[in-house]
Structures are given as structure tokens and as C-alpha cells.
Amino acid sequence: MTPEGSLLAAVDLRKTYGPTTALDGAEFSIHPGEVVAVMGPSGSGKSTLLHCLAGIVTPDSGSITYDGQEMATMNDARRSALRRSEFGFVFQFGQLVPELSCVENVALPLRLNGTGRKSAERTALQWMERLEVDDLKGKRPGEVSGGQGQRVAVARSLVTSPRVLFADEPTGALDSLNGERVMDLLTDAARSANAAVVLVTHEARVAAYSDREIVVRDGKSRDMERVV
Amino acid sequence: MSIGHTLLGLLESGPRHGYDLKRAFDEKFGHDRPLHYGQVYSTMSRLLKNGLVEVDGVEAGDGPERKRYAITEAGVTDVQRWLATPEKPEPYLQSTLYTKVVLALLTHRNAVEILDAQRSEHLRMMRILTDRKRKGDLADQLICDHALFHLEADLRWLELTAARLDKLAEAVIR
Amino acid sequence: MSLRQWSRDLGMGFRFAFTGGRESWGRVLLTAVGVGLGVALLLLTTAIPNALQVRSDREYARADSTYSGQAIPPRADNTLLVADVDTEFRGQGVRGRQLEPEGSKAPLPPGVGKFPAPGEMVVSPALQELLNSQDGKLLRERLPYRVTGTIGETGLIGSAELAFYAGGDGLGPKVNGSAVTRIDTFQPRKAPSERMDPVLLLLVLVVFVVLLMPVGVFIAAAVRFGGERRDRRLAALRLVGSDSRMTRRIAAGEALAGALLGLIFGIGFFLIGRQIAGSIELFDVSVFPSYLNPTPTLALLVAIAVPAAAVGVTLLALRGVVIEPLGVVRTARPARRRLWWRLLLPLGGLALLYPMIGQGRTNGDFNQFMVVGGVILLLVGITALLPWIVEAVVGRLGSGGVAWQLAVRRLQLSSGTAARMVNGIAVAVAGAIALQMVFSGVSNDYTEDTGQDVSRAQMTVRLPSKVPLAEADRQLKQTKGVRHTLALSDGAVADRRKEPVNAANLTVGDCAALRQVAKLPSCRDGDVFTVQNAEYDTATPKLGKPGRKLYIDPSYSTSRGKEVVWTMPQGIKQAAQGKDPTGWAREGILATPGALPAKAAPAISGGVYVGLDESVPDAREYVRNTAARLDPLADSTAMAATSEARRFESIRTGLFVGAACVLLLIGASLLVSQLEQLRERKRLLSALVAFGTRRRTLSLSVLWQTAIPITLGLVLASAVGLTLGAVLLRMASTPVRVDWSSVLAMTGIGAGVVLVVTLFSLPPLLRLMRPEGLRTE
């Protein structure tokens, strides 16, 4: 029942961690350039859904198709390569490498893809300008504020021009104003790059930046668009 | 808040007398504003006229309080439609939403769906506000923010209620 | 501040250590294991002098005066005949004695309950095992006695010693004060008191310093295990109102708890190690567990010093850290490390050692304190210099791959941690390089050139005089693995029957054999030669005159000879000096067998020089078996070009045993800190994996992260080690030579430890890189 034209879709995902059931028949789909919020209370399985969609975690059962390809048929190396080149990631705590400077952090995904240091950092700087953090390039993550760090993380997630951006509570550690700023920049940048965004959040004001939302509750997801 | 829909909903679990309806309403929803008998009678006669309720029986004696009302097919459909329609997101919705949730629980309808539908409606509104805010000037932003924070508060309440549905059901049906 | 406050804060820290739940228990346990290993090694070290003492005591308790030159007591009810039948099996010495009691009160050797009857023997447990094994087949042929019992621990000097006592028969006539003697007691003679050679003493001191320094560094690192988490807890304490001094004392209390538990662990490890020590043999030295008793004062010192050091190190480590209520502030970018005071340490060490250069053996004493102090300063200098060098070098390291970049940046941010990690290895390697250098330099002085010519013969078999030499020669020639033999008999001739004034050596052999030991003008059987121009030999010209009446094997006050009369024949020829295969330039009188009276045979003893076919395995064992078959008292010796002084060997043994333990210890600590570091970065690692980082990249970066500081550490260690070695050699007045092979070996071992540690930390790394690490709950 994969909706026509979807870039990334999941059907009937199930995943348990030991005795806890994280996903219990979750469904998902996203179109190119679409921003979809994944909402739900803590522990509902939002993050697990994101990890499955991104190919970080293999679901126990169910199918995930990306760009017409079944994820389950890809080996780890192929999925890693996919994450390097087609996906981007932003987490609640930037997860910037503390010992690398900001520009080096942003350039990291490009370098993992084999781009040379110079050109990687040049591209990185362009993205940092877009997220208005280019003045931080020589600083280390420990020396910048939370909001700035998160913007650097967004720059890092977009530097490879991914087709899907996964954002897990990207504003979770920020105040309203900083959170808003990050969301503005993130969605603008993603839309202008025509990247789809899977936005995991429990905050309505963050979810309001999405085109539509999906609610996860007890490991089951509801696509609200189709309910109404 | 629609008293008519609420009373109709209360009738769904079985025929009741007028005074019985008032007591049930006050107990479940009228914490700060108990119904007047007058309100009950006028509402019931309107519902009667619209064919949403019928008189099930009249006890010995006189007066409307002796009438026993029962809900009709049309009445059930009306309640269903009312519950399924999300409220227009606006401040101070909670009493209506609360009524809807409780009624849904009382009538063994799916309360989660009501909450989800409402959430969806709220979010739609918030998207519009967010969009307007991004395109507007500072004044727009401040005004939109005010609305957004209120809507967010409602949404949080929805979320919390959803999480406490089981407990609420216990309390309501008791 | 009052003592009460101190003890209250320490006590609080103590409680925190044990009541903080699983995490703090884990930390205490980690520290305790680390400290425990260190303590065990320290205790073992303090036990070594004692163990060596017990060994030598036992050795003297069973001394039986063979070869002692003491007067032989007359036969009596309490006398015992002892024959030395030592042998060697594949390079291992086997102590053997034949015992023949001459009366009911004959003394029993220690560890033996009853004299073995002729044809029987009692053996040490190790020998028993060897004889029972497949490997011991050849040795079993050599010892054709029935085993009737084992020798108790009191009669042995080590658990792996090979020894036996066999029953003797008819030893009486063979008593000669050397191989066979008569004794009336095993009462110990006094151990000969040897003044330790100053150079050897120097080496012993340095060995101890070099081995114990890394242990100290290791303990210092161990009390800091889990430092980051502890800092967070301390910040929480500040939040609830303790001042910064209190916090520090509480931290010290926690460390103290770990150290005290470590002390207990250490005693446990030591007891286990003691048992294990009983079952291993290193460099021919084995001990019984009961020998390893720490010297009480030294053990007490360990018990006090270790906890004190734990507290000291913690207080010191917290100096650079400001614990604020809301977290730990490390002086964000620490002040650039200064070089000058770091250089002061090694320079100070050199300054202490310098005045002693050239004192060597000639004028005796080294000031022990200056030696120890100098060496310690030099080695501590490494721990001070290394952080500076790591910082300086890492700060200049340029670009590279992602793995390299990650590693270098991490090192730049926390070069101190990295340096601390390798300090132990660097100190150990520097010390070991210095010692190896000194050993190979000094060993030339302490290795005596035996002068033996191993190209002509590889074994000698000395035979008791009753064994016919010709028959022995024939049998040895036929023995498997023997290429050629040279049979010569030796004796002494003198001018008088008893207490002679002039005496000369007598060598008897056929013409071919005599030509091997001297240059003869011509030769046929019946000829006699005198060796000309032998140094210090004044007797031969007097004795070697035709018609002169000489006595073969004269008697002296301590031993009775055969006193065979020999009249020198006419036509004595002159021979020029040569060397026999043992390197001995023979002097005195050479005779062909025909020139001697028939009665002379028992008065001279035969020997056969055996040339081996080295391609035959166990050739030496076959020769020894043949010799033992000819006569159990036959003495077979493998020849060697050099021999080392025994004492020197034991120091070297100590070094190797110690270095092995120390490297093991350091490897363990490296692994622990590596794992801790990884665990702290769990989330980050998962995130990196999430955006597609290859496992290889991260593994490689972990390797670089260890390899870079280790490389720097090893370079510095080599430099300091070579300097120290050179200085020590100069102190011993020995020419300085760099032993590159040992430098290479030592740095290689150090690098190997790193590699092994990295390998061991890879599985946990891969496990930590699993996406589950992204989950917040």
C-alpha cells in the first residue's frame, strides 16, 4: 500500500528490544521535498521509527522502500553508503565531534564520502553561511552556544545535499527563540534543496513547520492526513 | 459548548428523566456552572421538536420533570457527527473538548480518534499561523505567537488527556 | 583545618565509593584491581631477596663437601660416602649423588627419609615427571635405578629442580676428596660471604628502580580511573553546598577507598601469584611458594605508601580542575606547557650521575642514593617531558584522512590524557633499553673467555682411573652422533714419594693424540717428551732427565696417592707447546703408553675429547649415556667458548621476569583507560555511525589515537634509555656501545603491547558503535 510517488515508505514495521515493543505495525511514507512530523509521547517508538527508516536499525519485520529499493535487501555497507550520500542527520544534542572545529564537523560527511579536505571545507562554509554560522568556523563545539551548535549540526546534515533529512528532536535542547530559528533555517534550507524531512518531535510548535504529521502511539502510527 | 449534544450523548446510554439528566450533567460537566431546570426543558423540547429524542414514558403526576426521554436514531447520528467534527481551534476550548471526550467514553466510542482529529485540526491552524508568521512583520509575529502558544497549550492538554484516557474512562464510567 | 574535618571528609568520600550504586562500585573495583596488581608486584619484589636467601640457605644445608678440599674424616659409624654424579640433560642441570652409608648413624641429606639401597634412587618431583615422560627416555637410560621415593621440599632449592640420590656401592676405594668423599654431617658450612661487586650492585639498584617506576606510574593512573564521572558527582556535591576543599578531600577519600581495597586485592593477587610462581621456571630458576615471603618492613612500607600515594595523586590531579556547582571546569585551554622545568628533571638526573662517571670497579663505591636518585630523575623526566612533546608534535601534525584527522584533533584537545596513558610504557622501555645496553656492555667483562676451542671438540668425558681408556675411547667412538675422539690421560709426576718439592704434569696418549696437544719432532710408541719453554714451569727441566726416578701420583698430607715408581727412559725428546681442545697449553712431560710401567694405569686418569656431529639431535645426551654406562662417576662436560658469571645471570633473570610483569600490568591499564574513553563517547560514536561512518574509519582513528603518542613515547624512551645506558656504562668504565638490536626489541615489545591493546579494544568499540547507542533511555 505504498502511496504512489513516495520517496521513502514503510509498511507494518515491528521491532522489539528485549521485552519492550518499540514498533508494533507502524507505517510511514514521505514524498520528495515533503516535511513530515512524527509526533507522539516519549517512549512511543518515534525514534525507533526514525532509526528504522534511516537504515540504522533493522526492523524485525515489515518493509521499507527507499526510492523503489527494498532496504532489507541491502547489506550494512550499502546502507552506510546510503546514509553517507543520500541521508542527513540532526539529533537533539548536536553530536558534533568535540575535538573538530565547526567547519571540520560540517565537512565531515563530505570527507567520509571521499571528498578532499579543501573542497569539502569550501562547501561546508557555504552551508554555514546559509545557516548564518560561518563566523564560527574555527571554533570548537564546546566554544559555541547550543543554538549555534545545532545550526552547525543542521549545516552538517545538509552539506551532502541529501534527499532525506532525519531530524530527531532537533530543538529539544533549545529555548523557543533558538528552536524557532533552527526550524526556520532547517525547513527553508531543506525546501530550497528539495530534501524531504522526517522530523521527530513532541513539540507542536516544531511540528507546525511540517506539511503533515504522523502520530505514533504504543508503536503504532497514524497518518493523520488519511484519517480525516 | 453544545448543551443539546451533551444531553443527547448522555441519553445514549439509556432513557432518562429530565431531573436525572440535569443531575448527570452537573455531576460530569457542570462543575462551575450547574444547569437550570429551565435550560434542560427548553433544550429537550427543541430536541424533541427536531426528532432527535422521543418521550419514552410519562410517570404519574404532572410537569416535564416526569417525562422520560430516549434518544432516536437521528439523535445518535447527530452525536456521532458532532463528536467527529474537530472544534475550530480557538482558546478556551477545553470544556467542549472535555465534554466530547467524556461523552465518547460514556458511549463507548473511540475517544483517541476525537483527540487525534482535534490535534490534526490544531496543527493545521498552527501551520497557517507559523506560515503567516514567517512571512509577516514583527507585529504579525507577535500576534501569531500568542495564538500559537495558546494552541500549543491546548495541544499539550490533548496529549496529556490522551495519555490519561484509561484513568478517565474508569472515573467516568464508575 | 582540623584533623576531625579531614577524617570526616575522607570518610564521606569513602562511603560514596561504596554506596554510589553500581557505577561507583565498578569504579572502585577498577581502581582496586589496578592498585592490587601494582601492590602484588611490589610485594613480589620485596619477597625476592628473601626467596633468594632461602634458596641459598637450602643449598648450603645439603652441601656435602665434595671438592671442598677439607680433610676427609676416617671411616666410622657416622660416616657417609658421597659421590658426585651430576649430569646434564638437554641443557638442564641434574644434581646427582650416590650415597653409601658406612654405619648406622650415617647422616641423611635434607628431604630424604631413608637411604636408597644400591640400584635404587629417590628423585625430585620434577625429575620424576621428566623420567616418566616421553622426553625423558634418554635420561632414563642414563639413570638405571629404580625410583623408590621422592625428595622432600627441604632438600630442594626450587620446585623445578632436577635432583636424585642413588644408592652407592663400593665407593670406599674411590674416595679422593673431590668426586667421591666421606662426610660425617650435612651440617651447613657458612655461606661464603661475597662482597657484592659495585658494578653488579649498581645494576641491581637500577633494575629495581626501572621495574618499580612504571608500577608507580601505573598506580597513579589507576586511582584516576573513571575520573570524568567522578568529577560530575563532585560537581553535584558542590551544588548541595560543600566547599571546594571539602570536595577535594571527599575525592581523596574515594581514591583512598579504592586504594585500600586494592591493597586487599593485592595481597590476594600476591598469594595467587605465589602459587603460580611455584609451578613455573624462568631462566633455570624456580622457587617454592613458601620461599616468597615479603620482608616485613618492606611490606609495611608498601601498605602505607600505596594508600598515601593514592590520596596524594588525587589531590594533585584535581589541582588543575575547578569543580563548580554546575559542572567541572577544566581551565578551558590549558596554559601552554613550559619546557624549562621539564628539562630540569632529566638534567638533574644526569647531574647526579655525572660525578660517578669512570669510578668503575677501580675505586669501588657508588653512592647508592645518587645512583637511585639520578636514575629516578631521568626516568621521571620522561613522564614530565612526554606531555610537552606530545603537545608540541601533535599541534603541528597536518592533514590526512578522516581517521587521522579525528585522532589528531582528539589528541590536540587532550594531549595530557594521551601522554599519561603511555608514560608507563615509555618509562619501562627507557629503563629496559638502558639496562640491556649496560648488560651487553658489561657482560663482556663478566663473561670469561674459556679459551676452549669448540671447533676441535664439543665435549670432554673425564673417566675415573679404573676405566680402561682404550675401551672407553672405542665405545665413545661408536656412540651415535660422535664424529671423532681424542683420548688422553693425565697425571702428575714428582721427585719424591710424599710431599714432593718438584712436580710436573704428565700427559699420556698415543702418538696421534699427543700430536694434537703439542708439536713433536717425531714419535713412536715408547717415546717420552718434555715440553719446552712452558711459562712458570721450573720442575720439568729438573725432572725430565734420563734415568731419573720419578713417582707418579705422589701423596700429599690431605690425599694419598698411588706413588708408582717410574724411571725416565733414555732418549727423551723435546716438544714445543701447543693447545688441547679445552684451550689448555699443556706443559710438563708427555708420554706414549709404551713408555710407562704397567702399574701406572690406575695412577693416571683418562679423558676423551669428543667431536660431535651436530646434525644428530641429542648427540650430547648419547655421549653422556655412554659415559654413564662406562662408569657412573664419569664426568661429561659440554664445552663452550664463553661462560658468564652466575651472579650476573641472576640479575638478568630478575630483569626479564620483572619486565614481563610490568609490561603485562601496563597493557592492562592501557586497555582499561581505552575502554573507559570509548564508553564516554558512546553516543557520539553511534551518531557517527548513523551518518554513515565506516567502522574501519573509526577503528583506524582509535589506532592512530594510541599509536601517535606511543610512537612519540617510544622515541623519547629510546633517547633517554640510550643516554642513561651510556652514562651507566661510563660509570662502570666500560666502552659505550649501542646495542641496536635490544633497542629495537624493546621498542618493538612496547609497540606490540599497544597493538594488542588496540586489538582487544576493537570488539567493545564495534559493540559501542551499534545504533542502540542512539537511544536516549
mmCIF file of N, CA and C in Angstrom, chain C residues 87-157:
data_model
loop_
_atom_site.group_PDB
_atom_site.id
_atom_site.type_symbol
_atom_site.label_atom_id
_atom_site.label_comp_id
_atom_site.label_asym_id
_atom_site.label_seq_id
_atom_site.Cartn_x
_atom_site.Cartn_y
_atom_site.Cartn_z
ATOM 1 N N THR C 87 74.711 -34.654 36.327
ATOM 2 C CA THR C 87 74.706 -34.775 34.876
ATOM 3 C C THR C 87 73.882 -33.627 34.303
ATOM 4 N N GLU C 88 73.783 -33.638 33.025
ATOM 5 C CA GLU C 88 73.061 -32.558 32.374
ATOM 6 C C GLU C 88 72.169 -33.189 31.330
ATOM 7 N N PHE C 89 70.973 -32.679 31.197
ATOM 8 C CA PHE C 89 70.078 -33.238 30.179
ATOM 9 C C PHE C 89 69.462 -32.116 29.377
ATOM 10 N N ARG C 90 69.835 -32.074 28.115
ATOM 11 C CA ARG C 90 69.350 -31.019 27.203
ATOM 12 C C ARG C 90 69.479 -29.634 27.815
ATOM 13 N N GLY C 91 70.664 -29.379 28.337
ATOM 14 C CA GLY C 91 70.929 -28.044 28.843
ATOM 15 C C GLY C 91 70.465 -27.807 30.263
ATOM 16 N N GLN C 92 69.696 -28.743 30.830
ATOM 17 C CA GLN C 92 69.263 -28.571 32.214
ATOM 18 C C GLN C 92 70.201 -29.372 33.116
ATOM 19 N N GLY C 93 70.628 -28.748 34.190
ATOM 20 C CA GLY C 93 71.498 -29.464 35.117
ATOM 21 C C GLY C 93 70.693 -30.449 35.953
ATOM 22 N N VAL C 94 71.277 -31.606 36.209
ATOM 23 C CA VAL C 94 70.633 -32.578 37.095
ATOM 24 C C VAL C 94 71.612 -32.841 38.234
ATOM 25 N N ARG C 95 71.147 -32.539 39.467
ATOM 26 C CA ARG C 95 72.033 -32.761 40.598
ATOM 27 C C ARG C 95 71.916 -34.215 41.007
ATOM 28 N N GLY C 96 73.063 -34.923 41.012
ATOM 29 C CA GLY C 96 73.010 -36.348 41.342
ATOM 30 C C GLY C 96 74.055 -36.716 42.363
ATOM 31 N N ARG C 97 73.676 -37.571 43.303
ATOM 32 C CA ARG C 97 74.634 -38.053 44.295
ATOM 33 C C ARG C 97 74.407 -39.541 44.487
ATOM 34 N N GLN C 98 75.537 -40.270 44.662
ATOM 35 C CA GLN C 98 75.411 -41.638 45.144
ATOM 36 C C GLN C 98 75.754 -41.613 46.622
ATOM 37 N N LEU C 99 74.949 -42.292 47.423
ATOM 38 C CA LEU C 99 75.156 -42.287 48.872
ATOM 39 C C LEU C 99 75.413 -43.717 49.339
ATOM 40 N N GLU C 100 76.441 -43.854 50.145
ATOM 41 C CA GLU C 100 76.721 -45.179 50.718
ATOM 42 C C GLU C 100 77.024 -45.007 52.197
ATOM 43 N N PRO C 101 76.055 -45.304 53.056
ATOM 44 C CA PRO C 101 76.301 -45.138 54.486
ATOM 45 C C PRO C 101 77.294 -46.187 54.979
ATOM 46 N N GLU C 102 78.189 -45.747 55.859
ATOM 47 C CA GLU C 102 79.199 -46.679 56.357
ATOM 48 C C GLU C 102 78.861 -47.155 57.756
ATOM 49 N N GLY C 103 77.763 -46.691 58.290
ATOM 50 C CA GLY C 103 77.377 -47.134 59.624
ATOM 51 C C GLY C 103 75.941 -46.752 59.865
ATOM 52 N N SER C 104 75.428 -47.130 61.020
ATOM 53 C CA SER C 104 74.019 -46.911 61.295
ATOM 54 C C SER C 104 73.724 -45.445 61.546
ATOM 55 N N LYS C 105 74.766 -44.672 61.936
ATOM 56 C CA LYS C 105 74.480 -43.265 62.260
ATOM 57 C C LYS C 105 74.834 -42.314 61.122
ATOM 58 N N ALA C 106 74.988 -42.867 59.959
ATOM 59 C CA ALA C 106 75.358 -42.012 58.826
ATOM 60 C C ALA C 106 74.289 -40.924 58.625
ATOM 61 N N PRO C 107 74.721 -39.675 58.352
ATOM 62 C CA PRO C 107 73.754 -38.574 58.237
ATOM 63 C C PRO C 107 72.931 -38.661 56.940
ATOM 64 N N LEU C 108 71.642 -38.380 57.097
ATOM 65 C CA LEU C 108 70.761 -38.343 55.921
ATOM 66 C C LEU C 108 70.745 -36.926 55.351
ATOM 67 N N PRO C 109 70.761 -36.816 54.056
ATOM 68 C CA PRO C 109 70.638 -35.456 53.493
ATOM 69 C C PRO C 109 69.228 -34.918 53.725
ATOM 70 N N PRO C 110 69.055 -33.560 53.721
ATOM 71 C CA PRO C 110 67.724 -32.990 53.958
ATOM 72 C C PRO C 110 66.719 -33.452 52.899
ATOM 73 N N GLY C 111 65.516 -33.717 53.338
ATOM 74 C CA GLY C 111 64.467 -34.082 52.401
ATOM 75 C C GLY C 111 64.444 -35.558 52.059
ATOM 76 N N VAL C 112 65.357 -36.338 52.632
ATOM 77 C CA VAL C 112 65.396 -37.772 52.332
ATOM 78 C C VAL C 112 65.142 -38.537 53.623
ATOM 79 N N GLY C 113 64.208 -39.482 53.600
ATOM 80 C CA GLY C 113 63.816 -40.196 54.826
ATOM 81 C C GLY C 113 64.643 -41.429 55.078
ATOM 82 N N LYS C 114 65.150 -42.026 54.030
ATOM 83 C CA LYS C 114 65.806 -43.325 54.192
ATOM 84 C C LYS C 114 66.806 -43.459 53.057
ATOM 85 N N PHE C 115 67.986 -44.021 53.374
ATOM 86 C CA PHE C 115 68.980 -44.157 52.310
ATOM 87 C C PHE C 115 68.476 -45.101 51.236
ATOM 88 N N PRO C 116 68.602 -44.735 49.965
ATOM 89 C CA PRO C 116 68.234 -45.683 48.916
ATOM 90 C C PRO C 116 69.269 -46.817 48.865
ATOM 91 N N ALA C 117 68.804 -48.034 48.634
ATOM 92 C CA ALA C 117 69.710 -49.173 48.526
ATOM 93 C C ALA C 117 70.411 -49.099 47.179
ATOM 94 N N PRO C 118 71.529 -49.807 47.015
ATOM 95 C CA PRO C 118 72.186 -49.827 45.699
ATOM 96 C C PRO C 118 71.182 -50.248 44.626
ATOM 97 N N GLY C 119 71.203 -49.534 43.509
ATOM 98 C CA GLY C 119 70.260 -49.849 42.439
ATOM 99 C C GLY C 119 68.934 -49.125 42.581
ATOM 100 N N GLU C 120 68.812 -48.372 43.658
ATOM 101 C CA GLU C 120 67.585 -47.608 43.842
ATOM 102 C C GLU C 120 67.922 -46.125 43.924
ATOM 103 N N MET C 121 66.907 -45.284 43.750
ATOM 104 C CA MET C 121 67.153 -43.850 43.948
ATOM 105 C C MET C 121 65.883 -43.139 44.387
ATOM 106 N N VAL C 122 66.090 -42.004 45.057
ATOM 107 C CA VAL C 122 64.954 -41.113 45.329
ATOM 108 C C VAL C 122 65.164 -39.883 44.443
ATOM 109 N N VAL C 123 64.074 -39.330 43.922
ATOM 110 C CA VAL C 123 64.203 -38.258 42.939
ATOM 111 C C VAL C 123 63.349 -37.065 43.339
ATOM 112 N N SER C 124 63.679 -35.913 42.775
ATOM 113 C CA SER C 124 62.829 -34.733 42.989
ATOM 114 C C SER C 124 61.566 -34.887 42.135
ATOM 115 N N PRO C 125 60.472 -34.250 42.553
ATOM 116 C CA PRO C 125 59.225 -34.394 41.781
ATOM 117 C C PRO C 125 59.394 -34.011 40.304
ATOM 118 N N ALA C 126 60.206 -32.977 40.067
ATOM 119 C CA ALA C 126 60.380 -32.546 38.677
ATOM 120 C C ALA C 126 61.096 -33.614 37.863
ATOM 121 N N LEU C 127 62.105 -34.257 38.498
ATOM 122 C CA LEU C 127 62.844 -35.293 37.785
ATOM 123 C C LEU C 127 61.935 -36.501 37.544
ATOM 124 N N GLN C 128 61.146 -36.795 38.574
ATOM 125 C CA GLN C 128 60.202 -37.905 38.449
ATOM 126 C C GLN C 128 59.328 -37.723 37.210
ATOM 127 N N GLU C 129 58.837 -36.494 37.088
ATOM 128 C CA GLU C 129 57.946 -36.189 35.965
ATOM 129 C C GLU C 129 58.679 -36.330 34.631
ATOM 130 N N LEU C 130 59.925 -35.825 34.621
ATOM 131 C CA LEU C 130 60.715 -35.891 33.389
ATOM 132 C C LEU C 130 60.972 -37.342 33.008
ATOM 133 N N LEU C 131 61.328 -38.167 34.017
ATOM 134 C CA LEU C 131 61.632 -39.564 33.734
ATOM 135 C C LEU C 131 60.404 -40.306 33.215
ATOM 136 N N ASN C 132 59.245 -39.929 33.733
ATOM 137 C CA ASN C 132 58.021 -40.609 33.300
ATOM 138 C C ASN C 132 57.572 -40.178 31.918
ATOM 139 N N SER C 133 58.097 -39.046 31.461
ATOM 140 C CA SER C 133 57.592 -38.513 30.198
ATOM 141 C C SER C 133 58.342 -39.133 29.030
ATOM 142 N N GLN C 134 57.792 -38.933 27.858
ATOM 143 C CA GLN C 134 58.399 -39.451 26.633
ATOM 144 C C GLN C 134 59.755 -38.784 26.408
ATOM 145 N N ASP C 135 59.822 -37.487 26.770
ATOM 146 C CA ASP C 135 61.060 -36.734 26.567
ATOM 147 C C ASP C 135 62.221 -37.278 27.380
ATOM 148 N N GLY C 136 61.893 -37.937 28.480
ATOM 149 C CA GLY C 136 62.957 -38.349 29.401
ATOM 150 C C GLY C 136 63.545 -39.714 29.086
ATOM 151 N N LYS C 137 63.227 -40.233 27.911
ATOM 152 C CA LYS C 137 63.658 -41.599 27.581
ATOM 153 C C LYS C 137 65.180 -41.757 27.679
ATOM 154 N N LEU C 138 65.907 -40.815 27.073
ATOM 155 C CA LEU C 138 67.369 -40.906 27.069
ATOM 156 C C LEU C 138 67.927 -40.791 28.475
ATOM 157 N N LEU C 139 67.300 -39.956 29.287
ATOM 158 C CA LEU C 139 67.796 -39.770 30.647
ATOM 159 C C LEU C 139 67.531 -41.032 31.469
ATOM 160 N N ARG C 140 66.417 -41.684 31.167
ATOM 161 C CA ARG C 140 66.091 -42.918 31.901
ATOM 162 C C ARG C 140 67.171 -43.966 31.661
ATOM 163 N N GLU C 141 67.681 -44.021 30.435
ATOM 164 C CA GLU C 141 68.760 -44.981 30.135
ATOM 165 C C GLU C 141 69.995 -44.672 30.948
ATOM 166 N N ARG C 142 70.201 -43.383 31.193
ATOM 167 C CA ARG C 142 71.413 -42.981 31.908
ATOM 168 C C ARG C 142 71.308 -43.283 33.400
ATOM 169 N N LEU C 143 70.099 -43.263 33.933
ATOM 170 C CA LEU C 143 69.910 -43.478 35.377
ATOM 171 C C LEU C 143 69.165 -44.792 35.577
ATOM 172 N N PRO C 144 69.904 -45.894 35.549
ATOM 173 C CA PRO C 144 69.235 -47.201 35.527
ATOM 174 C C PRO C 144 68.819 -47.640 36.928
ATOM 175 N N TYR C 145 68.354 -46.709 37.741
ATOM 176 C CA TYR C 145 67.991 -47.081 39.113
ATOM 177 C C TYR C 145 66.480 -47.125 39.240
ATOM 178 N N ARG C 146 66.024 -47.916 40.211
ATOM 179 C CA ARG C 146 64.596 -47.999 40.471
ATOM 180 C C ARG C 146 64.207 -46.833 41.378
ATOM 181 N N VAL C 147 63.147 -46.130 41.029
ATOM 182 C CA VAL C 147 62.736 -44.989 41.850
ATOM 183 C C VAL C 147 61.940 -45.504 43.040
ATOM 184 N N THR C 148 62.410 -45.191 44.252
ATOM 185 C CA THR C 148 61.713 -45.703 45.442
ATOM 186 C C THR C 148 61.099 -44.586 46.265
ATOM 187 N N GLY C 149 61.305 -43.353 45.868
ATOM 188 C CA GLY C 149 60.702 -42.277 46.660
ATOM 189 C C GLY C 149 61.053 -40.926 46.068
ATOM 190 N N THR C 150 60.518 -39.880 46.708
ATOM 191 C CA THR C 150 60.833 -38.537 46.232
ATOM 192 C C THR C 150 61.541 -37.739 47.319
ATOM 193 N N ILE C 151 62.267 -36.746 46.882
ATOM 194 C CA ILE C 151 62.988 -35.873 47.814
ATOM 195 C C ILE C 151 62.020 -34.796 48.286
ATOM 196 N N GLY C 152 61.979 -34.550 49.576
ATOM 197 C CA GLY C 152 61.079 -33.536 50.128
ATOM 198 C C GLY C 152 61.545 -32.130 49.793
ATOM 199 N N GLU C 153 60.623 -31.172 50.031
ATOM 200 C CA GLU C 153 60.900 -29.784 49.680
ATOM 201 C C GLU C 153 62.160 -29.256 50.363
ATOM 202 N N THR C 154 62.415 -29.711 51.597
ATOM 203 C CA THR C 154 63.571 -29.178 52.324
ATOM 204 C C THR C 154 64.889 -29.550 51.665
ATOM 205 N N GLY C 155 64.863 -30.548 50.801
ATOM 206 C CA GLY C 155 66.113 -30.965 50.179
ATOM 207 C C GLY C 155 66.301 -30.379 48.797
ATOM 208 N N LEU C 156 65.409 -29.487 48.404
ATOM 209 C CA LEU C 156 65.477 -28.943 47.045
ATOM 210 C C LEU C 156 65.524 -27.424 47.102
ATOM 211 N N ILE C 157 66.108 -26.822 46.071
ATOM 212 C CA ILE C 157 66.174 -25.360 46.072
ATOM 213 C C ILE C 157 65.143 -24.744 45.142
#
